[in-house]
Tab-separated table of C-alpha atoms in Angstrom:
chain	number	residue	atom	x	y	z
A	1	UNK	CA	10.006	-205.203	6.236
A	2	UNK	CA	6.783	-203.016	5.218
A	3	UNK	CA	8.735	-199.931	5.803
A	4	UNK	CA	6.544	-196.812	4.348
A	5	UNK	CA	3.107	-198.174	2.294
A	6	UNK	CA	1.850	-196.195	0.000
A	7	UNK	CA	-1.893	-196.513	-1.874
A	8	UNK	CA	-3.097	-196.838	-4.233
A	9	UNK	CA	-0.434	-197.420	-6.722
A	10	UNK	CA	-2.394	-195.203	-9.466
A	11	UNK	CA	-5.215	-193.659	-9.673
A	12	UNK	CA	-7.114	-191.696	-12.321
A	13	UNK	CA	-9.516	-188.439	-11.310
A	14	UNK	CA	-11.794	-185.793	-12.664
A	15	UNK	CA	-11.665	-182.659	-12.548
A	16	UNK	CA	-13.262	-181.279	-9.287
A	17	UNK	CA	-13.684	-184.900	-7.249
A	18	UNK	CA	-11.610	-185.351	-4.098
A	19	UNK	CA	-9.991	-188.034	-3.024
A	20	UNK	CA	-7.155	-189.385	-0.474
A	21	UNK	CA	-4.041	-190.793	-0.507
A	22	UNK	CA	-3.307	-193.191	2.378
A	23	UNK	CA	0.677	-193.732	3.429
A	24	UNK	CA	1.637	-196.048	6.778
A	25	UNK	CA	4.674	-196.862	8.563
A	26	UNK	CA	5.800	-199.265	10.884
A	27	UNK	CA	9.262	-197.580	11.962
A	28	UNK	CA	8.162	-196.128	14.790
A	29	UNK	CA	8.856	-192.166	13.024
A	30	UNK	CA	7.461	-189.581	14.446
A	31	UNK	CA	8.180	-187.410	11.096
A	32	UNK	CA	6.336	-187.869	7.973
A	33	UNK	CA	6.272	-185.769	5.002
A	34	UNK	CA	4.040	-185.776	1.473
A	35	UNK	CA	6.028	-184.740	-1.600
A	36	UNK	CA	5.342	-184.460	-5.501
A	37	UNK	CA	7.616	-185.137	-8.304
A	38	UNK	CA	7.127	-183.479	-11.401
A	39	UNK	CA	9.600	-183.391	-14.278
A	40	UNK	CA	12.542	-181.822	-13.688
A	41	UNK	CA	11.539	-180.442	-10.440
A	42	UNK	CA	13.034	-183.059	-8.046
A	43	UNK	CA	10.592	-183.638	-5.248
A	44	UNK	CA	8.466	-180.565	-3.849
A	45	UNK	CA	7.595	-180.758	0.141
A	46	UNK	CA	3.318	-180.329	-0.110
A	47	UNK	CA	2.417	-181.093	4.305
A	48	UNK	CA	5.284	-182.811	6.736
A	49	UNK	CA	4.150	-183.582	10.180
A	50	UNK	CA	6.783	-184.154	13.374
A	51	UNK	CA	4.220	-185.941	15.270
A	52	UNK	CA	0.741	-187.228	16.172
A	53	UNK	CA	-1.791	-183.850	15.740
A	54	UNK	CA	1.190	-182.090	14.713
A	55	UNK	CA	0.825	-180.790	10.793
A	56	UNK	CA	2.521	-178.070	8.701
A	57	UNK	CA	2.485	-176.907	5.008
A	58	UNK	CA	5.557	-176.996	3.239
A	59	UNK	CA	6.246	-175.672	-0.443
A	60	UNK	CA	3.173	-176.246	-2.715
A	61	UNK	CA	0.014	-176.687	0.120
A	62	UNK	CA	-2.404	-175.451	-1.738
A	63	UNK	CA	-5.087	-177.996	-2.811
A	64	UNK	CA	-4.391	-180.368	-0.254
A	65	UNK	CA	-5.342	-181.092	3.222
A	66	UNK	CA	-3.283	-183.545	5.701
A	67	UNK	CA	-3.930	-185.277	8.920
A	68	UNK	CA	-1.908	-187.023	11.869
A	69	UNK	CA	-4.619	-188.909	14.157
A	70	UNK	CA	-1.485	-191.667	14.566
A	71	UNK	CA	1.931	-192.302	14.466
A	72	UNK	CA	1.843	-194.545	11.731
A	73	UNK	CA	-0.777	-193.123	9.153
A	74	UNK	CA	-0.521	-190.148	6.962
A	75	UNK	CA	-2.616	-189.615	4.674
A	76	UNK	CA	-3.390	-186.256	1.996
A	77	UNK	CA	-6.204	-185.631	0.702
A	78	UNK	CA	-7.131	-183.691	-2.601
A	79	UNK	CA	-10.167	-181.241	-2.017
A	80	UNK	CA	-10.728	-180.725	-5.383
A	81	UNK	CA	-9.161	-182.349	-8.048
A	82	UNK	CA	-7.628	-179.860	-10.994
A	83	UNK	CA	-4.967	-181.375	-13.849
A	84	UNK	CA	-1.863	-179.274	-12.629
A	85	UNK	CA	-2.076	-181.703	-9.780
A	86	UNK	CA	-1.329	-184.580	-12.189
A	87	UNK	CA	2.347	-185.655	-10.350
A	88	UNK	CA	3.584	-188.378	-8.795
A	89	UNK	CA	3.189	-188.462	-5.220
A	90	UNK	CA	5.724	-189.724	-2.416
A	91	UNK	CA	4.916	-190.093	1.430
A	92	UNK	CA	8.587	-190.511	3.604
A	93	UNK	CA	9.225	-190.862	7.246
A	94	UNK	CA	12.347	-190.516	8.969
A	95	UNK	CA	13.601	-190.616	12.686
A	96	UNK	CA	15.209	-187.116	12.728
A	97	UNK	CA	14.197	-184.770	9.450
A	98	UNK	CA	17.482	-183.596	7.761
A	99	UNK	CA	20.096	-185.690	9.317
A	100	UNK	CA	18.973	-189.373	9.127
A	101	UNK	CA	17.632	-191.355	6.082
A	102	UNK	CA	14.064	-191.066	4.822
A	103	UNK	CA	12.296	-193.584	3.765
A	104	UNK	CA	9.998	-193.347	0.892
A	105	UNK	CA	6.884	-195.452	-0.130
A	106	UNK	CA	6.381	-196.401	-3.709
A	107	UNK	CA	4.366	-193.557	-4.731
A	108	UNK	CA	1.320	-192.587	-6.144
A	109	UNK	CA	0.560	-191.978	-9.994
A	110	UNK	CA	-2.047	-189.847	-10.050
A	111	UNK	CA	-3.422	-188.279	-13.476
A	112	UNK	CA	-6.234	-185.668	-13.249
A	113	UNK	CA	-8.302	-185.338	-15.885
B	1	UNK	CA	18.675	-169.118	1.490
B	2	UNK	CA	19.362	-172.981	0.775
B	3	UNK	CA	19.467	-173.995	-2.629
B	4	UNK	CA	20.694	-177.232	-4.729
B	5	UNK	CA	21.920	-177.277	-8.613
B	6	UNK	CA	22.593	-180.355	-9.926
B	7	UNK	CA	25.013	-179.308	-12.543
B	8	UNK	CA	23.724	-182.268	-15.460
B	9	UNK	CA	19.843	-183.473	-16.556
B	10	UNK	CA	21.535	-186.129	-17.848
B	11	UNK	CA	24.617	-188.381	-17.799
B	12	UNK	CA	25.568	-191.220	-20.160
B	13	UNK	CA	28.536	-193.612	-19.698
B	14	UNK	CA	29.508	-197.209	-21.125
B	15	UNK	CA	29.434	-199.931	-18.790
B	16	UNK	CA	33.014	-200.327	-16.849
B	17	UNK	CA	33.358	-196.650	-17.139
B	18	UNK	CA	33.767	-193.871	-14.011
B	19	UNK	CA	30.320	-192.288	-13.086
B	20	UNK	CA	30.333	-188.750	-11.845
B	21	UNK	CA	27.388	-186.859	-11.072
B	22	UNK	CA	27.930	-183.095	-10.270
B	23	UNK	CA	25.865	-181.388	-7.516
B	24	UNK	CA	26.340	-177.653	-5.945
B	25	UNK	CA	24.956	-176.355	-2.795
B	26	UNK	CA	24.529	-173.097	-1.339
B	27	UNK	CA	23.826	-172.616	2.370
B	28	UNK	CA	24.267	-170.128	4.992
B	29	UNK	CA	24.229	-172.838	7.958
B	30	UNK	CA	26.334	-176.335	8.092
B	31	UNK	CA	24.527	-178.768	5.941
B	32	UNK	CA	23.296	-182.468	5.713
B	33	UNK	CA	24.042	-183.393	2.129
B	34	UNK	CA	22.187	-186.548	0.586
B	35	UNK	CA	22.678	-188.753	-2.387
B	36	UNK	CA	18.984	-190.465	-3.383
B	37	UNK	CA	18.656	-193.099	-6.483
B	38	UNK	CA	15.361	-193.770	-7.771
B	39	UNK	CA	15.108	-196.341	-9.905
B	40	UNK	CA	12.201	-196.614	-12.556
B	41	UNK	CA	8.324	-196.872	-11.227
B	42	UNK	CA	10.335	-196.777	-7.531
B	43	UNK	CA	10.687	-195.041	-4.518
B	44	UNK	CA	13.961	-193.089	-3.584
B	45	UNK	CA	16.455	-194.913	-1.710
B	46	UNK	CA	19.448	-193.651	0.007
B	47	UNK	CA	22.994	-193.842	-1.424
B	48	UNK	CA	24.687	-192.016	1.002
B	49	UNK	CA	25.013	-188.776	3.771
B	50	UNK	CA	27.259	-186.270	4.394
B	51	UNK	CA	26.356	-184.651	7.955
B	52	UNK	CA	29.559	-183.081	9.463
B	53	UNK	CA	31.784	-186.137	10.044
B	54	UNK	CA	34.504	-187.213	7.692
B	55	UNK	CA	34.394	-185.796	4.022
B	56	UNK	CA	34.537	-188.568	2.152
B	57	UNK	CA	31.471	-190.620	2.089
B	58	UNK	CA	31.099	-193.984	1.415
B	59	UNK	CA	27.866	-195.515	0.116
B	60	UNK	CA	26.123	-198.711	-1.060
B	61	UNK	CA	26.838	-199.980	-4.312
B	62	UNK	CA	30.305	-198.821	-4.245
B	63	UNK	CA	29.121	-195.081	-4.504
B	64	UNK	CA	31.067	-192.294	-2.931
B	65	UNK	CA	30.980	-188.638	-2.397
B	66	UNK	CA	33.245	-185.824	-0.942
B	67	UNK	CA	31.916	-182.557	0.668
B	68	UNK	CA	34.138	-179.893	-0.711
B	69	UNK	CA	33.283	-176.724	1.873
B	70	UNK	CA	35.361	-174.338	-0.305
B	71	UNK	CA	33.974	-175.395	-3.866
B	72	UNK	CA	30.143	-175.991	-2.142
B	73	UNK	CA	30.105	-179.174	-3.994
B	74	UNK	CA	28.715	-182.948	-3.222
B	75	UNK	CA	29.866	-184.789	-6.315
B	76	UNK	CA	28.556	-188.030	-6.319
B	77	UNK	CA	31.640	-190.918	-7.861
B	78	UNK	CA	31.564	-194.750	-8.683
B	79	UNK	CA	34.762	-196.333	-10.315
B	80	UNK	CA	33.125	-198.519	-12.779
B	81	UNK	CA	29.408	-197.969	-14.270
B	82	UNK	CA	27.252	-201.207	-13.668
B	83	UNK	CA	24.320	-201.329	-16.222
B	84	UNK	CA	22.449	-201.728	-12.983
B	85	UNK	CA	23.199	-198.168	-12.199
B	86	UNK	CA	20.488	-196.509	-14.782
B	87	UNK	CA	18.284	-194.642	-12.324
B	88	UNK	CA	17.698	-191.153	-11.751
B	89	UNK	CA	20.105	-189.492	-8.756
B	90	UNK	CA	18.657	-186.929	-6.794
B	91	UNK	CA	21.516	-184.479	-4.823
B	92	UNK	CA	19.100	-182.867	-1.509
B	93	UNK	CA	20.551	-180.750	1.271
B	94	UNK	CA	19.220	-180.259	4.491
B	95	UNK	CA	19.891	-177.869	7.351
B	96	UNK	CA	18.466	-177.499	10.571
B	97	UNK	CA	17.687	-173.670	11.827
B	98	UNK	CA	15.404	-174.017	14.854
B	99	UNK	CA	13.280	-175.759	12.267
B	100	UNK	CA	15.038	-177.610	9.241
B	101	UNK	CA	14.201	-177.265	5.525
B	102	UNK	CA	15.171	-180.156	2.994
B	103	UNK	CA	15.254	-178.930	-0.863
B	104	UNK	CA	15.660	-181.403	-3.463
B	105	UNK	CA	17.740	-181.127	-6.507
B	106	UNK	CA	15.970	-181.150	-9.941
B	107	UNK	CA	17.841	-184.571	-10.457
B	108	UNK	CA	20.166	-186.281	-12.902
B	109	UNK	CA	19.747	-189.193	-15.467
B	110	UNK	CA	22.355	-191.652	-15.303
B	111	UNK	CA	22.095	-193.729	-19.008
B	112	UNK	CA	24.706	-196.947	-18.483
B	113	UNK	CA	25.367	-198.136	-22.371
B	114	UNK	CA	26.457	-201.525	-22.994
């Protein structure tokens, strides 16, 4: 039962070096979706994809880049590291977005310094 | 415009207690409505949905929630607190407009005491 995989588990940057963040899933979901969580914000929508080649920003885009070669990998990557990116960082899948259950990987610590 | 307002940061109850964690929704289309837990250094996980069938909701855990139209509310309810409850509880609505957009309340603490 991998469900949605997440690494790494933390991770610690400079300012100004890139870097990626890899998520998989082995439901089968043709929607994925990268989110941060930052204090009393709840969980902010950064890229979401409904399918293979299929990408879109969502709220906060800006600093990251996304992919969809495959079905099952999704990862974002960080173009330039700066410390207001310092979040934790959740990748989710789900069959149909908004009316079924997501399912969320274990996310990513990431602290920018 | 969509928006979600969890009405508490925080919640604190003693163990054996009734849990109930407020949530408000505003939305000009018919919603999905989602309870999330996250427990500490975890993922989200899903407690329960609301998406246009019967009102009253029953999730795991012995969770429930009822989607008030009139009031615009999503409370989420559990009869007696668990100690195994302490998580953070995050209301989200969704709703689907040719596209769909999913916004995620700002979340509430949920403090069991012994």
């Amino acid at each position: 039962n991998a469900g949605v995989t997440q690494t790494p588990k933390f991770q610690v940057l400079k300012t100004g070096q890139s870097m990626t963040l890899q998520c998989a899933q082995d439901m089968n979901h043709e929607y994925m979706s990268w989110y941060r969580q930052d204090p009393g914000m709840g969980l902010r929508l950064i890229h979401y994809s409904v399918g293979a080649g299929i990408t879109d920003q969502g709220e906060v885009p800006n600093g990251y880049n996304v992919s969809r070669s495959t079905t099952e990998d999704f990862p974002l990557r960080l173009l330039s590291a700066a410390p207001s990116q310092t979040s934790v960082y959740f990748c989710a899948s789900s069959l149909v977005p908004g009316r079924t259950e997501a399912f969320f990987g274990q996310g990513t610590r990431l602290t920018v310094v | 415009a969509q928006s979600v307002t969890q009405l508490d940061s925080h919640v604190s109850v003693s163990e054996g207690t009734p849990v109930l964690l407020r949530c408000n929704y505003s939305s000009s289309y018919s919603p999905s409505l989602f309870w999330y837990v996250q427990h500490p250094n975890k993922g989200l996980q899903l407690l329960l949905k609301y998406t246009s069938a019967a009102t009253l909701v029953k999730g795991i855990n012995g969770f429930e929630a009822e989607f008030k139209k009139s009031e615009t509310s999503f409370h989420l309810t559990k009869p007696s607190a668990h100690m195994s409850d302490a998580a953070e509880y995050f209301c989200v609505v969704s709703v689907s407009t040719g596209g769909f957009k999913t916004i995620f309340g700002a979340g509430t603490r949920l403090f069991v005491k012994a």
